[in-house]
Amino acid sequence: MALLTPRAACALRLMLAWTLLSGLGFWQGATLFAASTGLMTEAVHWLEPRLASSVQLVTAGADAALMLDASVAIPLPLNSELAIPTGTAITPQMSVAHALVPLLILLSVSLAVPVRSWRERAVGLAIAAPMAWAFAITLAVFHLLGLVEMDLQTTAESLGISRPPPWLLSLLVFMEGGGRWLLSVLAGVLPTLLARRLLIPARARQRVTETSSP
């Protein structure tokens, strides 16, 4: 890396991190989300209590997907007169590969950001790993609920009902329009900044020790 310019070194770290993490995600991505379905189910219950639902990992051939296995528990209104009745099944899905993208971007950016010491890198990674996991499952929950709202919007339009887009649908459109990439990149810088902030007292103590040494 010493022979490379700072920008080139950063780009090389980014490419290496993305390649290695993509392989790891392909290998263990489904396992990661399988272990997170319980937490995701609780999040869905909190965000959309009108559904009786659970998040499940399903496989179709070689592909794994997250499915929101839901049915309407409380009628979902389309307008003042029509609603989706109780018992209606709603089962949106998203591929695990799609759900992994924010996690891979966040960790790759975190590994690519220049650091001042190996301690800063280690602390940054210790922050980045749980942050990337929480970020990925949060976006997956919002994505699945956004797909529910998309189904409702499509149904309303087919019946000639004018329905203002709900915030979950607007969020889905923003995320799929590039927002999930942008937020993942911005979030990927945070672990190193936090690590740098946390290590300031240690550096200050080290300077005092060096100054006071004979």
PDB file of C-alpha atoms in Angstrom:
ATOM      1  CA  MET A   1       0.000   0.000   0.000  1.00  0.00           C
ATOM      2  CA  ALA A   2       2.982   2.310   0.629  1.00  0.00           C
ATOM      3  CA  LEU A   3       3.634   2.523  -3.121  1.00  0.00           C
ATOM      4  CA  LEU A   4       0.081   3.672  -3.811  1.00  0.00           C
ATOM      5  CA  THR A   5      -1.419   7.108  -3.453  1.00  0.00           C
ATOM      6  CA  PRO A   6      -3.944   7.469  -0.590  1.00  0.00           C
ATOM      7  CA  ARG A   7      -6.839   7.450  -3.059  1.00  0.00           C
ATOM      8  CA  ALA A   8      -5.544   4.390  -4.878  1.00  0.00           C
ATOM      9  CA  ALA A   9      -4.972   2.564  -1.593  1.00  0.00           C
ATOM     10  CA  CYS A  10      -8.498   3.397  -0.477  1.00  0.00           C
ATOM     11  CA  ALA A  11      -9.946   2.169  -3.784  1.00  0.00           C
ATOM     12  CA  LEU A  12      -7.926  -1.054  -3.566  1.00  0.00           C
ATOM     13  CA  ARG A  13      -9.107  -1.716  -0.016  1.00  0.00           C
ATOM     14  CA  LEU A  14     -12.682  -1.073  -1.136  1.00  0.00           C
ATOM     15  CA  MET A  15     -12.456  -3.554  -4.026  1.00  0.00           C
ATOM     16  CA  LEU A  16     -10.780  -6.229  -1.900  1.00  0.00           C
ATOM     17  CA  ALA A  17     -13.293  -5.790   0.915  1.00  0.00           C
ATOM     18  CA  TRP A  18     -16.257  -5.929  -1.464  1.00  0.00           C
ATOM     19  CA  THR A  19     -14.916  -9.096  -3.142  1.00  0.00           C
ATOM     20  CA  LEU A  20     -14.206 -10.917   0.121  1.00  0.00           C
ATOM     21  CA  LEU A  21     -17.409  -9.826   1.843  1.00  0.00           C
ATOM     22  CA  SER A  22     -19.508 -10.717  -1.207  1.00  0.00           C
ATOM     23  CA  GLY A  23     -18.116 -14.243  -1.101  1.00  0.00           C
ATOM     24  CA  LEU A  24     -18.780 -14.471   2.629  1.00  0.00           C
ATOM     25  CA  GLY A  25     -22.309 -13.133   2.128  1.00  0.00           C
ATOM     26  CA  PHE A  26     -23.005 -15.684  -0.605  1.00  0.00           C
ATOM     27  CA  TRP A  27     -21.806 -18.411   1.756  1.00  0.00           C
ATOM     28  CA  GLN A  28     -23.408 -17.341   5.048  1.00  0.00           C
ATOM     29  CA  GLY A  29     -25.929 -14.619   4.163  1.00  0.00           C
ATOM     30  CA  ALA A  30     -28.961 -16.878   4.493  1.00  0.00           C
ATOM     31  CA  THR A  31     -27.734 -18.094   7.891  1.00  0.00           C
ATOM     32  CA  LEU A  32     -27.388 -14.505   9.111  1.00  0.00           C
ATOM     33  CA  PHE A  33     -30.946 -13.611   8.157  1.00  0.00           C
ATOM     34  CA  ALA A  34     -32.328 -16.939   9.392  1.00  0.00           C
ATOM     35  CA  ALA A  35     -31.002 -16.040  12.834  1.00  0.00           C
ATOM     36  CA  SER A  36     -32.624 -12.596  12.583  1.00  0.00           C
ATOM     37  CA  THR A  37     -36.171 -13.536  11.563  1.00  0.00           C
ATOM     38  CA  GLY A  38     -37.479 -13.462  15.142  1.00  0.00           C
ATOM     39  CA  LEU A  39     -36.275  -9.919  15.683  1.00  0.00           C
ATOM     40  CA  MET A  40     -37.605  -8.856  12.294  1.00  0.00           C
ATOM     41  CA  THR A  41     -41.003 -10.377  13.131  1.00  0.00           C
ATOM     42  CA  GLU A  42     -41.185  -8.323  16.334  1.00  0.00           C
ATOM     43  CA  ALA A  43     -40.310  -5.190  14.371  1.00  0.00           C
ATOM     44  CA  VAL A  44     -43.082  -5.885  11.852  1.00  0.00           C
ATOM     45  CA  HIS A  45     -45.595  -6.415  14.686  1.00  0.00           C
ATOM     46  CA  TRP A  46     -44.650  -3.048  16.149  1.00  0.00           C
ATOM     47  CA  LEU A  47     -44.718  -1.156  12.843  1.00  0.00           C
ATOM     48  CA  GLU A  48     -47.841  -2.803  11.389  1.00  0.00           C
ATOM     49  CA  PRO A  49     -50.068  -4.263  14.140  1.00  0.00           C
ATOM     50  CA  ARG A  50     -52.951  -4.658  11.674  1.00  0.00           C
ATOM     51  CA  LEU A  51     -51.245  -7.748  10.264  1.00  0.00           C
ATOM     52  CA  ALA A  52     -50.894 -11.176  11.815  1.00  0.00           C
ATOM     53  CA  SER A  53     -47.440 -11.900  10.478  1.00  0.00           C
ATOM     54  CA  SER A  54     -44.065 -13.538  10.749  1.00  0.00           C
ATOM     55  CA  VAL A  55     -40.858 -13.115   8.772  1.00  0.00           C
ATOM     56  CA  GLN A  56     -39.496 -16.377   7.400  1.00  0.00           C
ATOM     57  CA  LEU A  57     -36.513 -17.490   5.360  1.00  0.00           C
ATOM     58  CA  VAL A  58     -37.637 -19.471   2.322  1.00  0.00           C
ATOM     59  CA  THR A  59     -35.640 -21.124  -0.431  1.00  0.00           C
ATOM     60  CA  ALA A  60     -36.494 -21.644  -4.074  1.00  0.00           C
ATOM     61  CA  GLY A  61     -33.819 -23.756  -5.674  1.00  0.00           C
ATOM     62  CA  ALA A  62     -30.464 -22.138  -4.993  1.00  0.00           C
ATOM     63  CA  ASP A  63     -32.003 -18.789  -4.074  1.00  0.00           C
ATOM     64  CA  ALA A  64     -32.950 -17.762  -0.538  1.00  0.00           C
ATOM     65  CA  ALA A  65     -35.516 -15.076   0.209  1.00  0.00           C
ATOM     66  CA  LEU A  66     -37.120 -13.331   3.141  1.00  0.00           C
ATOM     67  CA  MET A  67     -40.892 -13.668   3.139  1.00  0.00           C
ATOM     68  CA  LEU A  68     -43.424 -11.753   5.186  1.00  0.00           C
ATOM     69  CA  ASP A  69     -46.051 -14.421   5.800  1.00  0.00           C
ATOM     70  CA  ALA A  70     -48.993 -12.210   6.777  1.00  0.00           C
ATOM     71  CA  SER A  71     -52.741 -12.069   6.868  1.00  0.00           C
ATOM     72  CA  VAL A  72     -54.965  -9.087   7.569  1.00  0.00           C
ATOM     73  CA  ALA A  73     -56.002  -9.032  11.241  1.00  0.00           C
ATOM     74  CA  ILE A  74     -57.690  -5.616  11.135  1.00  0.00           C
ATOM     75  CA  PRO A  75     -59.250  -4.430   7.823  1.00  0.00           C
ATOM     76  CA  LEU A  76     -56.873  -2.238   5.809  1.00  0.00           C
ATOM     77  CA  PRO A  77     -58.824   0.732   4.411  1.00  0.00           C
ATOM     78  CA  LEU A  78     -58.389   1.756   0.783  1.00  0.00           C
ATOM     79  CA  ASN A  79     -60.785   4.676   1.155  1.00  0.00           C
ATOM     80  CA  SER A  80     -63.718   5.596   3.388  1.00  0.00           C
ATOM     81  CA  GLU A  81     -65.867   2.814   1.914  1.00  0.00           C
ATOM     82  CA  LEU A  82     -63.600  -0.070   0.842  1.00  0.00           C
ATOM     83  CA  ALA A  83     -61.017  -2.050   2.800  1.00  0.00           C
ATOM     84  CA  ILE A  84     -58.951  -5.199   2.468  1.00  0.00           C
ATOM     85  CA  PRO A  85     -60.951  -7.710   4.556  1.00  0.00           C
ATOM     86  CA  THR A  86     -59.748  -9.678   7.573  1.00  0.00           C
ATOM     87  CA  GLY A  87     -58.059 -12.945   6.664  1.00  0.00           C
ATOM     88  CA  THR A  88     -56.635 -11.787   3.333  1.00  0.00           C
ATOM     89  CA  ALA A  89     -53.172 -13.296   2.817  1.00  0.00           C
ATOM     90  CA  ILE A  90     -50.257 -11.005   1.926  1.00  0.00           C
ATOM     91  CA  THR A  91     -46.861 -12.635   1.317  1.00  0.00           C
ATOM     92  CA  PRO A  92     -44.264 -10.230  -0.135  1.00  0.00           C
ATOM     93  CA  GLN A  93     -40.707 -11.481  -0.588  1.00  0.00           C
ATOM     94  CA  MET A  94     -37.239 -10.036  -1.112  1.00  0.00           C
ATOM     95  CA  SER A  95     -34.124 -11.994  -2.018  1.00  0.00           C
ATOM     96  CA  VAL A  96     -31.418 -12.440   0.594  1.00  0.00           C
ATOM     97  CA  ALA A  97     -28.880 -11.161  -1.953  1.00  0.00           C
ATOM     98  CA  HIS A  98     -30.841  -7.906  -2.211  1.00  0.00           C
ATOM     99  CA  ALA A  99     -31.150  -7.635   1.568  1.00  0.00           C
ATOM    100  CA  LEU A 100     -27.373  -8.129   1.984  1.00  0.00           C
ATOM    101  CA  VAL A 101     -26.347  -5.201  -0.214  1.00  0.00           C
ATOM    102  CA  PRO A 102     -26.525  -2.491   2.518  1.00  0.00           C
ATOM    103  CA  LEU A 103     -24.505  -4.673   4.893  1.00  0.00           C
ATOM    104  CA  LEU A 104     -21.819  -5.323   2.278  1.00  0.00           C
ATOM    105  CA  ILE A 105     -21.556  -1.660   1.306  1.00  0.00           C
ATOM    106  CA  LEU A 106     -21.362  -0.455   4.905  1.00  0.00           C
ATOM    107  CA  LEU A 107     -18.636  -2.929   5.860  1.00  0.00           C
ATOM    108  CA  SER A 108     -16.681  -2.406   2.627  1.00  0.00           C
ATOM    109  CA  VAL A 109     -16.657   1.365   3.071  1.00  0.00           C
ATOM    110  CA  SER A 110     -15.688   0.981   6.710  1.00  0.00           C
ATOM    111  CA  LEU A 111     -12.722  -1.195   5.740  1.00  0.00           C
ATOM    112  CA  ALA A 112     -11.690   1.219   2.990  1.00  0.00           C
ATOM    113  CA  VAL A 113     -11.710   4.409   5.074  1.00  0.00           C
ATOM    114  CA  PRO A 114      -8.140   5.432   6.005  1.00  0.00           C
ATOM    115  CA  VAL A 115      -7.208   5.053   9.681  1.00  0.00           C
ATOM    116  CA  ARG A 116      -4.398   6.382  11.859  1.00  0.00           C
ATOM    117  CA  SER A 117      -3.550   3.146  13.661  1.00  0.00           C
ATOM    118  CA  TRP A 118      -4.405  -0.534  13.901  1.00  0.00           C
ATOM    119  CA  ARG A 119      -6.339   0.225  17.118  1.00  0.00           C
ATOM    120  CA  GLU A 120      -8.555   2.621  15.209  1.00  0.00           C
ATOM    121  CA  ARG A 121      -9.197  -0.042  12.569  1.00  0.00           C
ATOM    122  CA  ALA A 122      -9.976  -2.700  15.179  1.00  0.00           C
ATOM    123  CA  VAL A 123     -12.367  -0.483  17.144  1.00  0.00           C
ATOM    124  CA  GLY A 124     -13.976   0.705  13.903  1.00  0.00           C
ATOM    125  CA  LEU A 125     -14.629  -2.867  12.781  1.00  0.00           C
ATOM    126  CA  ALA A 126     -16.006  -3.776  16.213  1.00  0.00           C
ATOM    127  CA  ILE A 127     -18.526  -0.962  15.742  1.00  0.00           C
ATOM    128  CA  ALA A 128     -19.157  -1.593  12.034  1.00  0.00           C
ATOM    129  CA  ALA A 129     -20.081  -5.298  12.294  1.00  0.00           C
ATOM    130  CA  PRO A 130     -23.144  -4.968  14.582  1.00  0.00           C
ATOM    131  CA  MET A 131     -24.082  -1.670  12.933  1.00  0.00           C
ATOM    132  CA  ALA A 132     -24.120  -3.295   9.477  1.00  0.00           C
ATOM    133  CA  TRP A 133     -26.246  -6.196  10.752  1.00  0.00           C
ATOM    134  CA  ALA A 134     -28.769  -3.877  12.418  1.00  0.00           C
ATOM    135  CA  PHE A 135     -28.836  -1.612   9.372  1.00  0.00           C
ATOM    136  CA  ALA A 136     -29.467  -4.497   6.971  1.00  0.00           C
ATOM    137  CA  ILE A 137     -32.315  -6.101   8.926  1.00  0.00           C
ATOM    138  CA  THR A 138     -33.930  -2.698   9.547  1.00  0.00           C
ATOM    139  CA  LEU A 139     -33.953  -1.902   5.841  1.00  0.00           C
ATOM    140  CA  ALA A 140     -35.256  -5.411   5.086  1.00  0.00           C
ATOM    141  CA  VAL A 141     -38.214  -4.887   7.445  1.00  0.00           C
ATOM    142  CA  PHE A 142     -39.074  -1.547   5.851  1.00  0.00           C
ATOM    143  CA  HIS A 143     -38.693  -3.099   2.396  1.00  0.00           C
ATOM    144  CA  LEU A 144     -41.149  -5.909   3.151  1.00  0.00           C
ATOM    145  CA  LEU A 145     -43.691  -3.514   4.657  1.00  0.00           C
ATOM    146  CA  GLY A 146     -43.217  -1.201   1.681  1.00  0.00           C
ATOM    147  CA  LEU A 147     -44.104  -4.113  -0.604  1.00  0.00           C
ATOM    148  CA  VAL A 148     -47.311  -4.602   1.402  1.00  0.00           C
ATOM    149  CA  GLU A 149     -48.196  -0.969   0.820  1.00  0.00           C
ATOM    150  CA  MET A 150     -47.345  -1.342  -2.865  1.00  0.00           C
ATOM    151  CA  ASP A 151     -49.832  -4.221  -3.110  1.00  0.00           C
ATOM    152  CA  LEU A 152     -52.502  -2.094  -1.428  1.00  0.00           C
ATOM    153  CA  GLN A 153     -51.746   0.818  -3.746  1.00  0.00           C
ATOM    154  CA  THR A 154     -51.997  -1.426  -6.809  1.00  0.00           C
ATOM    155  CA  THR A 155     -55.316  -2.807  -5.583  1.00  0.00           C
ATOM    156  CA  ALA A 156     -56.649   0.699  -4.952  1.00  0.00           C
ATOM    157  CA  GLU A 157     -55.609   1.877  -8.424  1.00  0.00           C
ATOM    158  CA  SER A 158     -57.239  -1.147 -10.061  1.00  0.00           C
ATOM    159  CA  LEU A 159     -60.501  -0.155  -8.360  1.00  0.00           C
ATOM    160  CA  GLY A 160     -60.157   3.473  -9.454  1.00  0.00           C
ATOM    161  CA  ILE A 161     -59.460   4.680  -5.910  1.00  0.00           C
ATOM    162  CA  SER A 162     -57.265   7.748  -5.458  1.00  0.00           C
ATOM    163  CA  ARG A 163     -55.074   6.988  -2.452  1.00  0.00           C
ATOM    164  CA  PRO A 164     -52.187   9.191  -1.271  1.00  0.00           C
ATOM    165  CA  PRO A 165     -48.972   7.143  -1.139  1.00  0.00           C
ATOM    166  CA  PRO A 166     -48.315   6.077   2.482  1.00  0.00           C
ATOM    167  CA  TRP A 167     -44.930   6.858   3.987  1.00  0.00           C
ATOM    168  CA  LEU A 168     -43.765   3.237   3.845  1.00  0.00           C
ATOM    169  CA  LEU A 169     -44.351   3.167   0.095  1.00  0.00           C
ATOM    170  CA  SER A 170     -42.573   6.509  -0.361  1.00  0.00           C
ATOM    171  CA  LEU A 171     -39.668   5.149   1.685  1.00  0.00           C
ATOM    172  CA  LEU A 172     -39.519   2.024  -0.498  1.00  0.00           C
ATOM    173  CA  VAL A 173     -39.386   4.136  -3.669  1.00  0.00           C
ATOM    174  CA  PHE A 174     -36.602   6.291  -2.176  1.00  0.00           C
ATOM    175  CA  MET A 175     -34.566   3.302  -1.063  1.00  0.00           C
ATOM    176  CA  GLU A 176     -34.904   1.447  -4.354  1.00  0.00           C
ATOM    177  CA  GLY A 177     -34.091   4.642  -6.240  1.00  0.00           C
ATOM    178  CA  GLY A 178     -30.580   4.679  -4.752  1.00  0.00           C
ATOM    179  CA  GLY A 179     -31.259   5.744  -1.181  1.00  0.00           C
ATOM    180  CA  ARG A 180     -30.128   2.435   0.311  1.00  0.00           C
ATOM    181  CA  TRP A 181     -26.771   2.794  -1.462  1.00  0.00           C
ATOM    182  CA  LEU A 182     -26.313   6.393  -0.346  1.00  0.00           C
ATOM    183  CA  LEU A 183     -27.246   5.689   3.277  1.00  0.00           C
ATOM    184  CA  SER A 184     -25.009   2.614   3.348  1.00  0.00           C
ATOM    185  CA  VAL A 185     -22.000   4.634   2.158  1.00  0.00           C
ATOM    186  CA  LEU A 186     -22.645   7.405   4.683  1.00  0.00           C
ATOM    187  CA  ALA A 187     -23.151   4.895   7.477  1.00  0.00           C
ATOM    188  CA  GLY A 188     -19.936   3.123   6.467  1.00  0.00           C
ATOM    189  CA  VAL A 189     -17.877   6.185   7.407  1.00  0.00           C
ATOM    190  CA  LEU A 190     -19.375   6.443  10.907  1.00  0.00           C
ATOM    191  CA  PRO A 191     -17.564   3.507  12.592  1.00  0.00           C
ATOM    192  CA  THR A 192     -14.126   4.977  11.888  1.00  0.00           C
ATOM    193  CA  LEU A 193     -15.230   8.436  13.055  1.00  0.00           C
ATOM    194  CA  LEU A 194     -16.633   6.945  16.251  1.00  0.00           C
ATOM    195  CA  ALA A 195     -13.486   4.885  16.785  1.00  0.00           C
ATOM    196  CA  ARG A 196     -11.351   7.984  16.314  1.00  0.00           C
ATOM    197  CA  ARG A 197     -13.479   9.825  18.846  1.00  0.00           C
ATOM    198  CA  LEU A 198     -13.287   6.999  21.376  1.00  0.00           C
ATOM    199  CA  LEU A 199      -9.509   6.724  21.066  1.00  0.00           C
ATOM    200  CA  ILE A 200      -8.840  10.439  21.660  1.00  0.00           C
ATOM    201  CA  PRO A 201      -8.469   9.993  25.456  1.00  0.00           C
ATOM    202  CA  ALA A 202      -5.999   7.138  24.895  1.00  0.00           C
ATOM    203  CA  ARG A 203      -3.906   9.301  22.564  1.00  0.00           C
ATOM    204  CA  ALA A 204      -4.027  12.181  25.025  1.00  0.00           C
ATOM    205  CA  ARG A 205      -2.802   9.927  27.861  1.00  0.00           C
ATOM    206  CA  GLN A 206      -0.044   8.600  25.635  1.00  0.00           C
ATOM    207  CA  ARG A 207       1.141  12.143  24.825  1.00  0.00           C
ATOM    208  CA  VAL A 208       1.139  13.071  28.526  1.00  0.00           C
ATOM    209  CA  THR A 209       3.129   9.949  29.326  1.00  0.00           C
ATOM    210  CA  GLU A 210       5.656  10.670  26.569  1.00  0.00           C
ATOM    211  CA  THR A 211       5.967  14.291  27.666  1.00  0.00           C
ATOM    212  CA  SER A 212       6.510  13.436  31.321  1.00  0.00           C
ATOM    213  CA  SER A 213       9.035  10.697  30.587  1.00  0.00           C
ATOM    214  CA  PRO A 214      12.685  11.693  31.365  1.00  0.00           C
TER     215      PRO A 214
END
